Amino acid sequence: MAKKKIETQTIVWKETVTIENTPEKTQELQAAFDSSKEVLLDISELTDIDITGIQLLIAAQKEATLRKNTFKIIGHIPPSVMECFQSIGIPVDKVAGGEQFSSNILETISSGEHNA
Amino acid sequence: MLEQINEVFFEEANELLESLEGMLLSLEEDPEDKEIISAIFRIMHTIKGSSGMFGFEAISKFTHEIEGAFDMVRNGIVPVSAQLINLTLASRDHILKMLKGDDSEQMKEQSLRIIDAFKQLTAPYRSGTAVKNETKERAKTTDEHTEKQTTWRISFTPSETILCNGTRPTLIIKELSEMGTATVLLFYQNVPPLSQYDPQLCYLSWDIILTTTHSKNDIEDAFIFIDEQSTVRIEQIDLSLIENRKIGEILIERKAISKKDLDLVLNQQKKVGEILLEKKLISKENLQSALAEQTHIKSVACAEKANADKTVEQAAGAGAQQSIRVNSEKLDQLIDLVGELVTFNARLGQLSQKMNNSMLLTLGEQSERLILSLRDTAMDMRMLPIGTIFTRFRRLVHDLASDLHKNIELVTEGAETELDKTVIEKLNDPLIHMIRNSVDHGIEMPEERIAAGKNPQGTVKLIAQHAGAFVLITISDDGAGLNKERIYNKAIERGLITPGTELSDTEIYEMIFLPGFSTSANVTAVSGRGVGMDVVKKDITTLGGTVSIETNPGKGSNFILKIPLTLAIIEGMMVQIGNAKYVIPLTNVEECLEFNPEYEKDGSVCSHIEARGQFLPYINLRTYFEITDPIPTSQQVVIVNDQDSKLGIVVDHVIGNHQTVIKPLGTLYKNIQGLSGATILGDGTVALILDIFKLSEVIRKTDSAV
């Protein structure tokens, strides 16, 4: 693995992350993973997220596991986004109290893929 | 023991029959109301069951027939008709008689007659049992659909390209979640790492455990817009097995593992889910999903059980509020004791005042607060909604109207207004009289009503409402109204007034309260015998209430009863004359003034005083009660109202507010005018309670005599 110049990089998602803009958000995240050891994602200003956005979070989590990097979601999760998570079955209640939507929440993904 | 059980049965049956009456009358108004029909059926069913259980075979057999008829009504085979309702009302009365132990031959014949009538009524609809059964079956299944909850396992795997054609799986899941209790399980193992991620594709899939009253069709409808590559599997979860559902069983049913695999690992000690996971027989997702399903089913089962318990409770209460049955005598006893406590506390208060011990004063105040709230609670327990007697009147009006061939609707308002139990009991007879009057004299025959341009259906309204410490009960009809001339002429005829006497409208109307007064041209079975309104007035007056009349010729009349909320304890104002103390009900008191005797005519009982620019008649109690104690230098006058007018009561001096527990006066004092009762004071002496209405009458009589 190549040496990282930047230790931590924070990406901020604002307004909406839906199918229209997920391609660019994917690239943005990809670039961050390429250049940093730790990627932080601030979604406190996000108002709407759809399936593609949520998939992107999961994909990023898997990417981090694969690269042995850290991927964390920081900042307070807005209620509307929280509702999106809950409605499709992500148990957000586990993170609602904490300040981070950390790797714990998606832990099952990484272990899940072994058996998939 | 057996007697006690029988007692419970009788009480229950009586209550059921009472509510049955109300329901039947409601059904008459709204024959389509399925809930009432089912409730009636249930009542019949309960009576049948419990009477059988307690060995009242005759009742059980009789009720069985009616239950059968109502089963047909419930299933929409037999329509609700006036005949059916009347017949059921008759059966209800019949059951009531049977309950009272009447088992004469006559009763048995009557039973057969009613049963025959029911059979005749249902006969035309009985043809073709096959059809009947089919309808019944269908009704049953619809019932199940609307009432029973089913738990479904919905496995939804959208195609990868589902997002490209604009379908949003989240909306589908949301729609499903809104159908009932849902547990949504997300599977994201197919989501690739970021480097391989295509943002246009859908990698997720779901299991949704849904407990809902909706049918499978409704669930399928939610998936109507998905593309062909997506897969949806909807399976019903058998809830009957949930009691001992093991995680392994769920997994087998879900085809995640075979029974053999499960048995193999079951021999080990660890938790079956963990072991299965370890052995890689299932994925973590599988386990997670199954666990969630288990949780979901457990919670649904719990909720269902709680629901069932609630239904049982509701059925037991027959729609009533949660309550316990207490003998009303015990309540009366409680009120008596609270009354004693109030008196006792007054003594304590007096003593502490006298000793001027601050400790004692605090304790006295504290106990007073406690006793007052105890009093309020005890009083509250005696309060009953007046609606309990309103139901009886619906039957009364129904029966009277059909006897008189009139078309009358009884409208009740404020049935939830609460009144003291004893007051409600004493109100029953006067109200029956007044409603009879309204139905018989007030409402005209349908033809007359049509001729007068009115709705052929007359309305009798029974309205109860709170007004301070009183409850106003209005009995109004939209009938012809009181005929002033006829009352006047009748009064002359009966020698109550001399021809040419000038009377105000109110005075003329008041005449109907005189004994033996009836203007009805002919005596009917219902009313017109001249017994009634005077009794009504007397009854209401003993309750401390008043009756007033408003009438509008051609439009109808209102009879307004003003009834005090309670009889047992009142707030009073204590006054003193000579050595004796008197209590004036505080609800009547307007104000207290200094008595300026310069206007008083010597020796007379009543005269007038000026109070705030108004001349009011007053009564000097010292003179009226012939008290000979020395007159104090200054006297006070309490201005009271008797609903219609104000008057002054001259006393030596006003002491203040007093919690008054009313004790009846013995028969010895029955004829003393102006006293309504007595109360025991803190020091053990007796204070008399003044009857303002009587005193006002005394003043009026002396006035007209002068």
Short mmCIF file of C-alpha atoms in Angstrom, two decimals, chain B residues 37-463:
data_model
loop_
_atom_site.label_atom_id
_atom_site.label_comp_id
_atom_site.label_asym_id
_atom_site.label_seq_id
_atom_site.Cartn_x
_atom_site.Cartn_y
_atom_site.Cartn_z
CA ILE B 37 -76.74 -5.74 15.88
CA SER B 38 -73.65 -7.68 16.94
CA ALA B 39 -73.88 -6.24 20.45
CA ILE B 40 -77.52 -7.33 20.73
CA PHE B 41 -76.56 -10.77 19.52
CA ARG B 42 -73.79 -10.93 22.09
CA ILE B 43 -76.15 -9.92 24.89
CA MET B 44 -78.58 -12.64 23.92
CA HIS B 45 -75.74 -15.07 23.73
CA THR B 46 -74.45 -14.10 27.18
CA ILE B 47 -77.87 -14.31 28.78
CA LYS B 48 -78.46 -17.67 27.14
CA GLY B 49 -75.13 -18.99 28.33
CA SER B 50 -75.24 -17.74 31.88
CA SER B 51 -78.89 -18.57 32.48
CA GLY B 52 -78.19 -22.10 31.30
CA MET B 53 -75.22 -22.25 33.61
CA PHE B 54 -77.26 -21.16 36.61
CA GLY B 55 -80.02 -23.60 35.87
CA PHE B 56 -82.61 -21.24 34.43
CA GLU B 57 -83.45 -23.58 31.61
CA ALA B 58 -86.60 -21.76 30.55
CA ILE B 59 -84.77 -18.48 30.09
CA SER B 60 -81.92 -20.18 28.32
CA LYS B 61 -84.26 -21.91 25.88
CA PHE B 62 -86.26 -18.80 25.23
CA THR B 63 -83.19 -16.64 24.67
CA HIS B 64 -81.76 -19.26 22.36
CA GLU B 65 -84.57 -18.61 19.89
CA ILE B 66 -84.00 -14.87 19.90
CA GLU B 67 -80.29 -15.36 19.59
CA GLY B 68 -80.96 -17.51 16.55
CA ALA B 69 -83.08 -14.80 15.00
CA PHE B 70 -80.42 -12.18 15.66
CA ASP B 71 -77.78 -14.40 14.20
CA MET B 72 -79.72 -14.21 10.97
CA VAL B 73 -80.02 -10.46 11.33
CA ARG B 74 -76.31 -10.22 11.96
CA ASN B 75 -75.55 -12.13 8.80
CA GLY B 76 -77.78 -9.89 6.79
CA ILE B 77 -80.36 -12.58 6.09
CA VAL B 78 -83.17 -11.00 8.05
CA PRO B 79 -83.53 -7.24 7.78
CA VAL B 80 -84.08 -5.02 10.80
CA SER B 81 -87.71 -3.98 10.96
CA ALA B 82 -89.93 -2.16 13.39
CA GLN B 83 -91.66 -5.48 13.98
CA LEU B 84 -88.40 -7.16 14.90
CA ILE B 85 -87.50 -4.40 17.32
CA ASN B 86 -90.89 -4.39 19.00
CA LEU B 87 -90.80 -8.16 19.27
CA THR B 88 -87.33 -8.07 20.79
CA LEU B 89 -88.39 -5.37 23.23
CA ALA B 90 -91.30 -7.58 24.25
CA SER B 91 -88.92 -10.51 24.68
CA ARG B 92 -86.66 -8.36 26.77
CA ASP B 93 -89.56 -7.57 29.10
CA HIS B 94 -90.50 -11.21 29.07
CA ILE B 95 -87.01 -12.30 30.11
CA LEU B 96 -87.10 -9.70 32.86
CA LYS B 97 -90.30 -11.24 34.18
CA MET B 98 -88.84 -14.71 33.95
CA LEU B 99 -85.85 -13.51 35.92
CA LYS B 100 -88.19 -12.38 38.65
CA GLY B 101 -89.20 -15.98 39.02
CA ASP B 102 -92.59 -15.91 37.32
CA ASP B 103 -93.06 -19.43 35.96
CA SER B 104 -96.83 -19.54 35.66
CA GLU B 105 -98.58 -21.29 32.78
CA GLN B 106 -99.38 -17.90 31.38
CA MET B 107 -95.70 -17.07 31.13
CA LYS B 108 -94.98 -20.32 29.35
CA GLU B 109 -97.72 -19.56 26.84
CA GLN B 110 -96.31 -16.09 26.35
CA SER B 111 -92.86 -17.61 25.72
CA LEU B 112 -94.29 -19.81 23.01
CA ARG B 113 -96.17 -16.92 21.49
CA ILE B 114 -93.05 -14.78 21.24
CA ILE B 115 -90.99 -17.62 19.85
CA ASP B 116 -93.68 -18.30 17.26
CA ALA B 117 -93.72 -14.65 16.32
CA PHE B 118 -89.96 -14.74 15.83
CA LYS B 119 -90.25 -17.87 13.73
CA GLN B 120 -92.90 -16.24 11.60
CA LEU B 121 -90.76 -13.18 11.18
CA THR B 122 -87.74 -15.13 10.05
CA ALA B 123 -89.62 -17.82 8.08
CA PRO B 124 -89.59 -16.05 4.71
CA TYR B 125 -85.82 -15.84 4.89
CA ARG B 126 -85.22 -19.38 6.02
CA SER B 127 -85.81 -21.00 2.61
CA GLY B 128 -82.78 -22.72 1.16
CA THR B 129 -80.41 -23.51 3.95
CA ALA B 130 -77.58 -23.92 1.46
CA VAL B 131 -77.81 -20.31 0.47
CA LYS B 132 -77.94 -19.32 4.08
CA ASN B 133 -74.84 -21.29 4.92
CA GLU B 134 -72.99 -19.85 2.01
CA THR B 135 -73.81 -16.34 3.04
CA LYS B 136 -72.83 -17.19 6.53
CA GLU B 137 -69.53 -18.58 5.35
CA ARG B 138 -68.87 -15.53 3.29
CA ALA B 139 -69.80 -13.23 6.10
CA LYS B 140 -67.43 -15.16 8.30
CA THR B 141 -64.49 -14.85 5.94
CA THR B 142 -65.02 -11.16 5.46
CA ASP B 143 -65.20 -10.89 9.18
CA GLU B 144 -61.90 -12.62 9.46
CA HIS B 145 -60.38 -10.33 6.91
CA THR B 146 -61.47 -7.24 8.65
CA GLU B 147 -60.80 -8.38 12.16
CA LYS B 148 -58.05 -10.96 12.16
CA GLN B 149 -54.45 -10.10 11.77
CA THR B 150 -52.17 -12.23 9.72
CA THR B 151 -48.40 -12.22 9.76
CA TRP B 152 -46.66 -12.36 6.42
CA ARG B 153 -43.06 -12.84 5.48
CA ILE B 154 -42.36 -10.79 2.38
CA SER B 155 -39.00 -11.37 0.69
CA PHE B 156 -38.28 -8.62 -1.75
CA THR B 157 -35.25 -8.72 -4.00
CA PRO B 158 -35.33 -5.91 -6.52
CA SER B 159 -33.51 -6.33 -9.79
CA GLU B 160 -30.25 -4.47 -10.11
CA THR B 161 -31.70 -2.15 -12.69
CA ILE B 162 -34.84 -1.33 -10.80
CA LEU B 163 -33.71 2.21 -10.08
CA CYS B 164 -33.22 2.99 -13.75
CA ASN B 165 -36.91 2.76 -14.54
CA GLY B 166 -37.81 5.15 -11.75
CA THR B 167 -39.14 2.66 -9.21
CA ARG B 168 -38.24 3.54 -5.66
CA PRO B 169 -38.11 0.44 -3.46
CA THR B 170 -38.19 2.64 -0.36
CA LEU B 171 -41.70 3.76 -1.21
CA ILE B 172 -42.86 0.16 -1.55
CA ILE B 173 -41.38 -0.68 1.84
CA LYS B 174 -42.95 2.38 3.35
CA GLU B 175 -46.33 1.41 1.93
CA LEU B 176 -46.01 -2.05 3.43
CA SER B 177 -44.92 -0.66 6.79
CA GLU B 178 -48.04 1.45 6.89
CA MET B 179 -50.29 -1.58 6.50
CA GLY B 180 -49.63 -2.81 10.01
CA THR B 181 -46.82 -3.74 12.36
CA ALA B 182 -43.74 -4.29 10.26
CA THR B 183 -40.18 -5.33 10.91
CA VAL B 184 -37.96 -4.40 8.00
CA LEU B 185 -34.76 -6.40 7.52
CA LEU B 186 -32.20 -5.07 5.15
CA PHE B 187 -29.72 -7.33 3.36
CA TYR B 188 -26.69 -5.46 2.13
CA GLN B 189 -24.15 -8.21 1.60
CA ASN B 190 -24.36 -7.70 -2.16
CA VAL B 191 -23.22 -4.12 -2.03
CA PRO B 192 -19.67 -4.08 -3.50
CA PRO B 193 -16.78 -2.03 -2.15
CA LEU B 194 -16.61 1.52 -3.39
CA SER B 195 -14.14 0.76 -6.15
CA GLN B 196 -16.60 -1.58 -7.80
CA TYR B 197 -19.70 0.37 -6.90
CA ASP B 198 -22.10 1.42 -9.66
CA PRO B 199 -24.33 4.15 -8.32
CA GLN B 200 -27.09 3.38 -10.81
CA LEU B 201 -27.70 -0.14 -9.58
CA CYS B 202 -29.64 -1.51 -6.67
CA TYR B 203 -27.78 -4.05 -4.55
CA LEU B 204 -30.08 -4.25 -1.61
CA SER B 205 -32.79 -6.73 -0.76
CA TRP B 206 -35.27 -6.96 2.08
CA ASP B 207 -37.30 -9.28 4.24
CA ILE B 208 -40.36 -7.63 5.69
CA ILE B 209 -42.25 -9.31 8.49
CA LEU B 210 -45.65 -7.72 8.40
CA THR B 211 -48.57 -8.29 10.74
CA THR B 212 -51.60 -6.77 9.17
CA THR B 213 -55.33 -6.99 8.68
CA HIS B 214 -54.80 -6.52 4.95
CA SER B 215 -55.10 -9.45 2.59
CA LYS B 216 -52.34 -10.99 0.49
CA ASN B 217 -53.84 -9.22 -2.49
CA ASP B 218 -53.32 -5.86 -0.84
CA ILE B 219 -49.68 -6.73 -0.21
CA GLU B 220 -49.22 -7.83 -3.82
CA ASP B 221 -50.73 -4.55 -4.91
CA ALA B 222 -47.83 -2.73 -3.35
CA PHE B 223 -45.47 -4.45 -5.79
CA ILE B 224 -47.56 -3.73 -8.85
CA PHE B 225 -45.01 -1.42 -10.46
CA ILE B 226 -41.83 -3.45 -10.10
CA ASP B 227 -40.09 -4.92 -13.10
CA GLU B 228 -40.05 -8.58 -14.06
CA GLN B 229 -36.52 -9.28 -12.89
CA SER B 230 -37.31 -8.36 -9.31
CA THR B 231 -38.57 -11.15 -7.13
CA VAL B 232 -41.19 -11.01 -4.42
CA ARG B 233 -42.11 -13.92 -2.22
CA ILE B 234 -45.05 -13.56 0.14
CA GLU B 235 -45.60 -16.31 2.68
CA GLN B 236 -47.95 -16.51 5.59
CA ILE B 237 -46.37 -17.23 8.96
CA ASP B 238 -48.41 -19.66 10.97
CA LEU B 239 -49.08 -17.81 14.19
CA SER B 240 -50.63 -20.81 15.87
CA LEU B 241 -47.17 -22.26 16.32
CA ILE B 242 -45.61 -19.16 17.74
CA GLU B 243 -45.87 -20.16 21.34
CA ASN B 244 -42.79 -22.35 21.30
CA ARG B 245 -41.13 -21.17 18.19
CA LYS B 246 -37.44 -21.88 18.18
CA ILE B 247 -35.02 -20.03 15.99
CA GLY B 248 -34.11 -23.31 14.30
CA GLU B 249 -37.69 -23.93 13.28
CA ILE B 250 -37.92 -20.54 11.72
CA LEU B 251 -34.75 -21.19 9.80
CA ILE B 252 -36.03 -24.52 8.56
CA GLU B 253 -39.26 -22.95 7.45
CA ARG B 254 -37.30 -20.26 5.69
CA LYS B 255 -35.31 -23.02 3.95
CA ALA B 256 -32.11 -21.55 5.26
CA ILE B 257 -31.12 -24.91 6.69
CA SER B 258 -32.50 -28.39 6.66
CA LYS B 259 -33.98 -30.14 9.66
CA LYS B 260 -31.07 -32.56 9.63
CA ASP B 261 -28.48 -29.82 9.88
CA LEU B 262 -30.38 -28.33 12.71
CA ASP B 263 -30.67 -31.56 14.63
CA LEU B 264 -26.97 -32.11 14.19
CA VAL B 265 -26.02 -28.88 15.83
CA LEU B 266 -28.76 -28.99 18.41
CA ASN B 267 -26.79 -31.57 20.31
CA GLN B 268 -24.22 -28.99 21.15
CA GLN B 269 -24.60 -26.65 24.08
CA LYS B 270 -24.23 -23.25 22.44
CA LYS B 271 -27.07 -21.12 21.25
CA VAL B 272 -28.37 -22.63 18.10
CA GLY B 273 -28.05 -19.44 16.08
CA GLU B 274 -24.41 -18.97 17.00
CA ILE B 275 -23.56 -22.54 16.23
CA LEU B 276 -25.23 -22.44 12.89
CA LEU B 277 -23.32 -19.32 12.11
CA GLU B 278 -20.07 -20.86 13.18
CA LYS B 279 -20.70 -23.88 11.04
CA LYS B 280 -21.33 -21.51 8.13
CA LEU B 281 -24.66 -23.19 7.56
CA ILE B 282 -26.31 -19.85 7.57
CA SER B 283 -25.08 -16.37 6.94
CA LYS B 284 -25.16 -13.75 9.60
CA GLU B 285 -27.91 -12.10 7.61
CA ASN B 286 -30.01 -15.24 7.75
CA LEU B 287 -29.61 -15.42 11.47
CA GLN B 288 -30.23 -11.75 11.95
CA SER B 289 -33.36 -11.88 9.86
CA ALA B 290 -34.68 -14.92 11.64
CA LEU B 291 -33.93 -13.33 15.00
CA ALA B 292 -35.79 -10.23 13.98
CA GLU B 293 -38.69 -12.33 12.84
CA GLN B 294 -38.73 -14.04 16.20
CA THR B 295 -38.77 -10.71 17.99
CA HIS B 296 -41.48 -9.39 15.72
CA ILE B 297 -43.69 -12.41 16.25
CA LYS B 298 -43.15 -12.31 19.98
CA SER B 299 -44.18 -8.69 20.16
CA VAL B 300 -47.19 -9.26 17.92
CA ALA B 301 -48.24 -12.20 20.02
CA CYS B 302 -47.90 -10.11 23.15
CA ALA B 303 -49.89 -7.28 21.63
CA GLU B 304 -52.54 -9.72 20.48
CA LYS B 305 -52.77 -11.24 23.91
CA ALA B 306 -53.07 -7.83 25.52
CA ASN B 307 -55.72 -6.99 22.98
CA ALA B 308 -57.63 -10.15 23.71
CA ASP B 309 -57.47 -9.41 27.42
CA LYS B 310 -58.78 -5.96 26.76
CA THR B 311 -61.66 -7.32 24.70
CA VAL B 312 -62.57 -9.69 27.48
CA GLU B 313 -62.49 -6.84 29.93
CA GLN B 314 -64.64 -4.71 27.70
CA ALA B 315 -67.11 -7.49 27.25
CA ALA B 316 -67.30 -7.95 30.98
CA GLY B 317 -67.90 -4.26 31.49
CA ALA B 318 -70.50 -4.28 28.70
CA GLY B 319 -69.19 -0.99 27.42
CA ALA B 320 -69.21 0.61 30.83
CA GLN B 321 -66.24 2.32 32.37
CA GLN B 322 -63.99 0.28 34.57
CA SER B 323 -65.84 0.03 37.80
CA ILE B 324 -66.51 -2.02 40.86
CA ARG B 325 -69.87 -2.70 42.28
CA VAL B 326 -70.54 -1.16 45.67
CA ASN B 327 -73.72 -1.41 47.58
CA SER B 328 -75.23 2.07 47.57
CA GLU B 329 -75.94 1.78 51.29
CA LYS B 330 -72.22 1.60 51.91
CA LEU B 331 -71.77 4.80 49.95
CA ASP B 332 -74.45 6.49 51.99
CA GLN B 333 -72.66 5.31 55.10
CA LEU B 334 -69.41 6.73 53.80
CA ILE B 335 -71.03 10.09 53.20
CA ASP B 336 -72.49 10.00 56.68
CA LEU B 337 -69.07 9.30 58.13
CA VAL B 338 -67.48 12.04 56.09
CA GLY B 339 -70.22 14.31 57.34
CA GLU B 340 -69.35 13.39 60.90
CA LEU B 341 -65.72 14.07 60.14
CA VAL B 342 -66.57 17.51 58.79
CA THR B 343 -68.49 18.24 61.96
CA PHE B 344 -65.71 16.84 64.09
CA ASN B 345 -63.19 18.95 62.25
CA ALA B 346 -65.27 22.04 62.91
CA ARG B 347 -65.00 21.26 66.61
CA LEU B 348 -61.28 20.81 66.30
CA GLY B 349 -61.06 24.12 64.49
CA GLN B 350 -63.05 25.82 67.17
CA LEU B 351 -60.92 24.36 69.93
CA SER B 352 -57.67 25.31 68.27
CA GLN B 353 -58.96 28.85 67.77
CA LYS B 354 -59.78 29.04 71.43
CA MET B 355 -56.47 27.59 72.67
CA ASN B 356 -54.56 29.70 70.17
CA ASN B 357 -51.92 26.99 69.98
CA SER B 358 -50.08 27.39 66.69
CA MET B 359 -49.26 23.69 66.49
CA LEU B 360 -52.88 22.77 67.01
CA LEU B 361 -53.96 25.39 64.49
CA THR B 362 -51.67 23.96 61.81
CA LEU B 363 -52.87 20.45 62.49
CA GLY B 364 -56.46 21.61 62.39
CA GLU B 365 -55.95 23.30 59.04
CA GLN B 366 -54.18 20.28 57.64
CA SER B 367 -56.91 17.92 58.70
CA GLU B 368 -59.47 20.30 57.27
CA ARG B 369 -57.77 20.22 53.89
CA LEU B 370 -57.66 16.43 53.95
CA ILE B 371 -61.24 16.12 55.04
CA LEU B 372 -62.41 18.51 52.36
CA SER B 373 -60.74 16.53 49.62
CA LEU B 374 -62.06 13.33 51.18
CA ARG B 375 -65.48 14.88 51.13
CA ASP B 376 -65.14 15.86 47.48
CA THR B 377 -64.02 12.36 46.54
CA ALA B 378 -66.81 10.75 48.51
CA MET B 379 -69.33 13.07 46.93
CA ASP B 380 -67.89 12.37 43.54
CA MET B 381 -68.39 8.65 44.08
CA ARG B 382 -72.06 9.21 44.49
CA MET B 383 -72.27 11.12 41.26
CA LEU B 384 -73.93 9.27 38.42
CA PRO B 385 -74.38 10.42 34.87
CA ILE B 386 -78.00 11.36 34.39
CA GLY B 387 -77.92 9.29 31.21
CA THR B 388 -78.65 6.24 33.35
CA ILE B 389 -82.26 7.34 33.64
CA PHE B 390 -82.42 8.85 30.18
CA THR B 391 -82.33 5.38 28.64
CA ARG B 392 -85.51 4.44 30.44
CA PHE B 393 -87.26 7.41 28.94
CA ARG B 394 -86.42 6.36 25.43
CA ARG B 395 -88.44 3.23 26.02
CA LEU B 396 -91.20 5.24 27.64
CA VAL B 397 -91.49 7.59 24.68
CA HIS B 398 -91.29 4.71 22.23
CA ASP B 399 -94.13 2.85 23.94
CA LEU B 400 -96.29 5.93 24.56
CA ALA B 401 -95.93 7.12 21.01
CA SER B 402 -97.04 3.81 19.57
CA ASP B 403 -99.96 3.66 22.04
CA LEU B 404 -101.09 7.11 21.04
CA HIS B 405 -100.35 6.57 17.33
CA LYS B 406 -98.01 9.48 17.30
CA ASN B 407 -94.63 9.71 15.71
CA ILE B 408 -92.21 11.00 18.30
CA GLU B 409 -88.48 11.09 18.59
CA LEU B 410 -86.76 11.57 21.92
CA VAL B 411 -83.56 13.55 21.69
CA THR B 412 -81.30 13.58 24.72
CA GLU B 413 -78.41 15.89 25.35
CA GLY B 414 -75.93 16.06 28.19
CA ALA B 415 -76.46 12.46 29.29
CA GLU B 416 -73.00 12.61 30.84
CA THR B 417 -74.02 15.38 33.25
CA GLU B 418 -73.43 14.06 36.74
CA LEU B 419 -75.80 14.33 39.64
CA ASP B 420 -75.95 12.88 43.10
CA LYS B 421 -77.34 9.36 43.16
CA THR B 422 -80.20 10.21 45.49
CA VAL B 423 -81.12 13.23 43.40
CA ILE B 424 -81.21 11.11 40.28
CA GLU B 425 -83.42 8.54 41.96
CA LYS B 426 -85.83 11.21 43.09
CA LEU B 427 -85.88 12.76 39.65
CA ASN B 428 -87.20 9.64 37.99
CA ASP B 429 -90.89 10.07 38.79
CA PRO B 430 -91.16 13.79 38.06
CA LEU B 431 -89.39 13.31 34.75
CA ILE B 432 -91.69 10.45 33.78
CA HIS B 433 -94.70 12.69 34.49
CA MET B 434 -93.33 15.54 32.50
CA ILE B 435 -92.31 13.43 29.54
CA ARG B 436 -95.72 11.80 29.52
CA ASN B 437 -97.28 15.22 29.51
CA SER B 438 -95.14 16.35 26.63
CA VAL B 439 -95.90 13.23 24.62
CA ASP B 440 -99.61 13.21 25.39
CA HIS B 441 -100.58 16.87 25.62
CA GLY B 442 -97.67 18.61 23.98
CA ILE B 443 -97.13 16.78 20.72
CA GLU B 444 -100.13 16.81 18.39
CA MET B 445 -101.38 13.96 16.23
CA PRO B 446 -99.42 13.61 12.97
CA GLU B 447 -102.39 14.90 10.93
CA GLU B 448 -102.66 18.02 13.07
CA ARG B 449 -98.96 18.58 12.74
CA ILE B 450 -99.09 18.31 8.97
CA ALA B 451 -102.05 20.71 8.92
CA ALA B 452 -100.01 23.16 11.01
CA GLY B 453 -97.17 22.86 8.52
CA LYS B 454 -94.89 20.99 10.90
CA ASN B 455 -92.88 17.84 10.53
CA PRO B 456 -95.27 14.96 11.25
CA GLN B 457 -92.62 13.55 13.54
CA GLY B 458 -92.66 15.36 16.85
CA THR B 459 -89.56 15.82 18.94
CA VAL B 460 -89.27 15.66 22.69
CA LYS B 461 -85.95 16.90 23.94
CA LEU B 462 -84.41 16.02 27.24
CA ILE B 463 -81.45 18.22 27.97
#
